[in-house]
């Protein structure tokens, strides 16, 4: 993952208790998010339309986009989808990509969880706000200040 990429995980809304704003990291890691749910193939196809299919070391990972840019990864397990990860390139927000992954979330009856475990509703304003509140965005806006702040935290 590049410093300028912002990660979101798509999970079924039915697995996130109503009103939850943040998920505990240990709960996120231990939950079998997609058990009992499916990711609509037509919606996945629409979300990845125009993105290059990336070669992976295993067929259990399906990836589209660019390693250092916008990207969508689907991890497949024995019982179906295990994880759906979206990487957003904060250097240049691609509204078409954002619209497609938001539509995927709606069609999958899903919600996003950010890498810092915030629940992000599948709305353009919410996703944009989450990106603009991220380390990826801070890095893109001012790389020197971003690294200075990291030094100050040590």
mmCIF file of N, CA and C in Angstrom, residues 18-79:
data_model
loop_
_atom_site.group_PDB
_atom_site.id
_atom_site.type_symbol
_atom_site.label_atom_id
_atom_site.label_comp_id
_atom_site.label_asym_id
_atom_site.label_seq_id
_atom_site.Cartn_x
_atom_site.Cartn_y
_atom_site.Cartn_z
ATOM 1 N N UNK A 18 -26.777 -1.395 14.029
ATOM 2 C CA UNK A 18 -27.272 -0.060 13.690
ATOM 3 C C UNK A 18 -26.730 0.972 14.681
ATOM 4 N N UNK A 19 -26.280 2.089 14.147
ATOM 5 C CA UNK A 19 -25.764 3.177 14.978
ATOM 6 C C UNK A 19 -24.281 3.061 15.309
ATOM 7 N N UNK A 20 -23.639 1.975 14.910
ATOM 8 C CA UNK A 20 -22.214 1.800 15.184
ATOM 9 C C UNK A 20 -21.411 2.791 14.352
ATOM 10 N N UNK A 21 -20.521 3.525 15.009
ATOM 11 C CA UNK A 21 -19.678 4.485 14.301
ATOM 12 C C UNK A 21 -18.239 3.996 14.163
ATOM 13 N N UNK A 22 -17.874 3.077 15.036
ATOM 14 C CA UNK A 22 -16.508 2.559 15.030
ATOM 15 C C UNK A 22 -16.562 1.077 15.406
ATOM 16 N N UNK A 23 -15.732 0.288 14.730
ATOM 17 C CA UNK A 23 -15.640 -1.144 15.012
ATOM 18 C C UNK A 23 -14.326 -1.391 15.736
ATOM 19 N N UNK A 24 -14.357 -2.225 16.754
ATOM 20 C CA UNK A 24 -13.108 -2.564 17.440
ATOM 21 C C UNK A 24 -12.243 -3.406 16.503
ATOM 22 N N UNK A 25 -10.941 -3.123 16.464
ATOM 23 C CA UNK A 25 -10.027 -3.819 15.551
ATOM 24 C C UNK A 25 -10.093 -5.329 15.744
ATOM 25 N N UNK A 26 -10.162 -5.778 16.987
ATOM 26 C CA UNK A 26 -10.213 -7.227 17.235
ATOM 27 C C UNK A 26 -11.520 -7.833 16.723
ATOM 28 N N UNK A 27 -12.607 -7.070 16.780
ATOM 29 C CA UNK A 27 -13.878 -7.545 16.227
ATOM 30 C C UNK A 27 -13.816 -7.584 14.695
ATOM 31 N N UNK A 28 -13.180 -6.588 14.107
ATOM 32 C CA UNK A 28 -13.045 -6.559 12.659
ATOM 33 C C UNK A 28 -12.267 -7.773 12.168
ATOM 34 N N UNK A 29 -11.178 -8.074 12.840
ATOM 35 C CA UNK A 29 -10.324 -9.190 12.430
ATOM 36 C C UNK A 29 -10.988 -10.549 12.638
ATOM 37 N N UNK A 30 -11.791 -10.675 13.672
ATOM 38 C CA UNK A 30 -12.359 -11.988 13.996
ATOM 39 C C UNK A 30 -13.687 -12.270 13.285
ATOM 40 N N UNK A 31 -14.345 -11.233 12.791
ATOM 41 C CA UNK A 31 -15.661 -11.418 12.148
ATOM 42 C C UNK A 31 -15.514 -12.045 10.765
ATOM 43 N N UNK A 32 -16.366 -13.018 10.480
ATOM 44 C CA UNK A 32 -16.450 -13.610 9.148
ATOM 45 C C UNK A 32 -17.510 -12.800 8.400
ATOM 46 N N UNK A 33 -17.103 -11.637 7.900
ATOM 47 C CA UNK A 33 -18.018 -10.615 7.408
ATOM 48 C C UNK A 33 -18.983 -11.100 6.337
ATOM 49 N N UNK A 34 -18.504 -11.885 5.395
ATOM 50 C CA UNK A 34 -19.331 -12.218 4.240
ATOM 51 C C UNK A 34 -20.052 -13.555 4.376
ATOM 52 N N UNK A 35 -19.896 -14.235 5.502
ATOM 53 C CA UNK A 35 -20.606 -15.508 5.688
ATOM 54 C C UNK A 35 -22.113 -15.253 5.640
ATOM 55 N N UNK A 36 -22.783 -15.969 4.758
ATOM 56 C CA UNK A 36 -24.224 -15.813 4.608
ATOM 57 C C UNK A 36 -24.629 -14.696 3.657
ATOM 58 N N UNK A 37 -23.656 -14.014 3.079
ATOM 59 C CA UNK A 37 -23.928 -12.908 2.157
ATOM 60 C C UNK A 37 -23.197 -13.162 0.848
ATOM 61 N N UNK A 38 -23.705 -12.557 -0.214
ATOM 62 C CA UNK A 38 -23.025 -12.654 -1.505
ATOM 63 C C UNK A 38 -22.751 -11.255 -2.045
ATOM 64 N N UNK A 39 -21.733 -11.184 -2.866
ATOM 65 C CA UNK A 39 -21.394 -9.947 -3.560
ATOM 66 C C UNK A 39 -21.966 -10.067 -4.969
ATOM 67 N N UNK A 40 -22.926 -9.212 -5.320
ATOM 68 C CA UNK A 40 -23.563 -9.342 -6.635
ATOM 69 C C UNK A 40 -22.541 -9.191 -7.773
ATOM 70 N N UNK A 41 -22.433 -10.220 -8.606
ATOM 71 C CA UNK A 41 -21.430 -10.222 -9.681
ATOM 72 C C UNK A 41 -21.647 -9.069 -10.661
ATOM 73 N N UNK A 42 -22.905 -8.770 -10.993
ATOM 74 C CA UNK A 42 -23.176 -7.669 -11.928
ATOM 75 C C UNK A 42 -22.668 -6.348 -11.364
ATOM 76 N N UNK A 43 -22.830 -6.159 -10.069
ATOM 77 C CA UNK A 43 -22.380 -4.927 -9.423
ATOM 78 C C UNK A 43 -20.859 -4.866 -9.360
ATOM 79 N N UNK A 44 -20.235 -6.012 -9.102
ATOM 80 C CA UNK A 44 -18.775 -6.068 -9.118
ATOM 81 C C UNK A 44 -18.255 -5.751 -10.516
ATOM 82 N N UNK A 45 -18.891 -6.315 -11.532
ATOM 83 C CA UNK A 45 -18.499 -6.038 -12.912
ATOM 84 C C UNK A 45 -18.620 -4.550 -13.226
ATOM 85 N N UNK A 46 -19.700 -3.926 -12.768
ATOM 86 C CA UNK A 46 -19.894 -2.493 -13.010
ATOM 87 C C UNK A 46 -18.851 -1.669 -12.267
ATOM 88 N N UNK A 47 -18.527 -2.065 -11.048
ATOM 89 C CA UNK A 47 -17.543 -1.326 -10.248
ATOM 90 C C UNK A 47 -16.145 -1.408 -10.844
ATOM 91 N N UNK A 48 -15.831 -2.514 -11.482
ATOM 92 C CA UNK A 48 -14.492 -2.710 -12.035
ATOM 93 C C UNK A 48 -14.416 -2.342 -13.515
ATOM 94 N N UNK A 49 -15.528 -1.882 -14.082
ATOM 95 C CA UNK A 49 -15.552 -1.491 -15.482
ATOM 96 C C UNK A 49 -14.492 -0.417 -15.756
ATOM 97 N N UNK A 50 -13.653 -0.669 -16.734
ATOM 98 C CA UNK A 50 -12.616 0.300 -17.092
ATOM 99 C C UNK A 50 -11.326 0.141 -16.315
ATOM 100 N N UNK A 51 -11.320 -0.727 -15.301
ATOM 101 C CA UNK A 51 -10.103 -0.974 -14.535
ATOM 102 C C UNK A 51 -9.377 -2.189 -15.101
ATOM 103 N N UNK A 52 -8.072 -2.153 -15.078
ATOM 104 C CA UNK A 52 -7.263 -3.268 -15.552
ATOM 105 C C UNK A 52 -7.304 -4.400 -14.537
ATOM 106 N N UNK A 53 -7.490 -5.611 -15.027
ATOM 107 C CA UNK A 53 -7.435 -6.791 -14.151
ATOM 108 C C UNK A 53 -5.965 -7.054 -13.842
ATOM 109 N N UNK A 54 -5.636 -7.163 -12.561
ATOM 110 C CA UNK A 54 -4.254 -7.371 -12.139
ATOM 111 C C UNK A 54 -3.983 -8.845 -11.894
ATOM 112 N N UNK A 55 -2.809 -9.289 -12.299
ATOM 113 C CA UNK A 55 -2.395 -10.665 -12.018
ATOM 114 C C UNK A 55 -2.041 -10.782 -10.542
ATOM 115 N N UNK A 56 -2.431 -11.881 -9.931
ATOM 116 C CA UNK A 56 -2.126 -12.148 -8.526
ATOM 117 C C UNK A 56 -1.436 -13.495 -8.425
ATOM 118 N N UNK A 57 -0.828 -13.735 -7.296
ATOM 119 C CA UNK A 57 -0.092 -14.982 -7.085
ATOM 120 C C UNK A 57 -1.014 -16.161 -6.803
ATOM 121 N N UNK A 58 -2.284 -15.870 -6.544
ATOM 122 C CA UNK A 58 -3.255 -16.928 -6.265
ATOM 123 C C UNK A 58 -4.607 -16.547 -6.866
ATOM 124 N N UNK A 59 -5.362 -17.522 -7.349
ATOM 125 C CA UNK A 59 -6.706 -17.201 -7.862
ATOM 126 C C UNK A 59 -7.675 -16.784 -6.751
ATOM 127 N N UNK A 60 -7.271 -16.920 -5.507
ATOM 128 C CA UNK A 60 -8.126 -16.525 -4.383
ATOM 129 C C UNK A 60 -8.165 -15.007 -4.191
ATOM 130 N N UNK A 61 -7.348 -14.290 -4.944
ATOM 131 C CA UNK A 61 -7.363 -12.822 -4.898
ATOM 132 C C UNK A 61 -7.670 -12.319 -6.300
ATOM 133 N N UNK A 62 -8.745 -11.551 -6.409
ATOM 134 C CA UNK A 62 -9.096 -10.920 -7.683
ATOM 135 C C UNK A 62 -8.909 -9.422 -7.504
ATOM 136 N N UNK A 63 -8.117 -8.817 -8.380
ATOM 137 C CA UNK A 63 -7.779 -7.394 -8.238
ATOM 138 C C UNK A 63 -7.957 -6.659 -9.552
ATOM 139 N N UNK A 64 -8.421 -5.417 -9.436
ATOM 140 C CA UNK A 64 -8.582 -4.535 -10.585
ATOM 141 C C UNK A 64 -8.050 -3.164 -10.209
ATOM 142 N N UNK A 65 -7.467 -2.473 -11.179
ATOM 143 C CA UNK A 65 -6.982 -1.116 -10.954
ATOM 144 C C UNK A 65 -5.482 -1.043 -11.098
ATOM 145 N N UNK A 66 -4.849 -0.298 -10.212
ATOM 146 C CA UNK A 66 -3.400 -0.109 -10.243
ATOM 147 C C UNK A 66 -2.832 -0.337 -8.845
ATOM 148 N N UNK A 67 -1.663 -0.959 -8.789
ATOM 149 C CA UNK A 67 -1.036 -1.206 -7.486
ATOM 150 C C UNK A 67 -0.861 0.073 -6.682
ATOM 151 N N UNK A 68 -0.535 1.175 -7.365
ATOM 152 C CA UNK A 68 -0.269 2.425 -6.664
ATOM 153 C C UNK A 68 -1.365 3.467 -6.846
ATOM 154 N N UNK A 69 -2.536 3.038 -7.313
ATOM 155 C CA UNK A 69 -3.638 3.974 -7.541
ATOM 156 C C UNK A 69 -4.948 3.426 -7.016
ATOM 157 N N UNK A 70 -6.034 3.742 -7.700
ATOM 158 C CA UNK A 70 -7.342 3.198 -7.329
ATOM 159 C C UNK A 70 -7.337 1.706 -7.604
ATOM 160 N N UNK A 71 -7.904 0.966 -6.666
ATOM 161 C CA UNK A 71 -7.835 -0.491 -6.780
ATOM 162 C C UNK A 71 -8.991 -1.118 -6.017
ATOM 163 N N UNK A 72 -9.461 -2.253 -6.517
ATOM 164 C CA UNK A 72 -10.490 -3.024 -5.838
ATOM 165 C C UNK A 72 -10.008 -4.466 -5.770
ATOM 166 N N UNK A 73 -9.973 -5.028 -4.566
ATOM 167 C CA UNK A 73 -9.533 -6.405 -4.342
ATOM 168 C C UNK A 73 -10.668 -7.201 -3.724
ATOM 169 N N UNK A 74 -10.870 -8.406 -4.235
ATOM 170 C CA UNK A 74 -11.831 -9.340 -3.654
ATOM 171 C C UNK A 74 -11.056 -10.595 -3.278
ATOM 172 N N UNK A 75 -11.117 -10.953 -2.006
ATOM 173 C CA UNK A 75 -10.440 -12.133 -1.492
ATOM 174 C C UNK A 75 -11.471 -13.242 -1.361
ATOM 175 N N UNK A 76 -11.185 -14.378 -1.976
ATOM 176 C CA UNK A 76 -12.128 -15.493 -2.028
ATOM 177 C C UNK A 76 -11.648 -16.619 -1.121
ATOM 178 N N UNK A 77 -12.554 -17.134 -0.304
ATOM 179 C CA UNK A 77 -12.253 -18.271 0.561
ATOM 180 C C UNK A 77 -13.051 -19.485 0.125
ATOM 181 N N UNK A 78 -13.031 -20.507 0.943
ATOM 182 C CA UNK A 78 -13.723 -21.757 0.617
ATOM 183 C C UNK A 78 -15.229 -21.580 0.466
ATOM 184 N N UNK A 79 -15.799 -20.667 1.253
ATOM 185 C CA UNK A 79 -17.253 -20.508 1.219
ATOM 186 C C UNK A 79 -17.703 -19.285 0.413
#
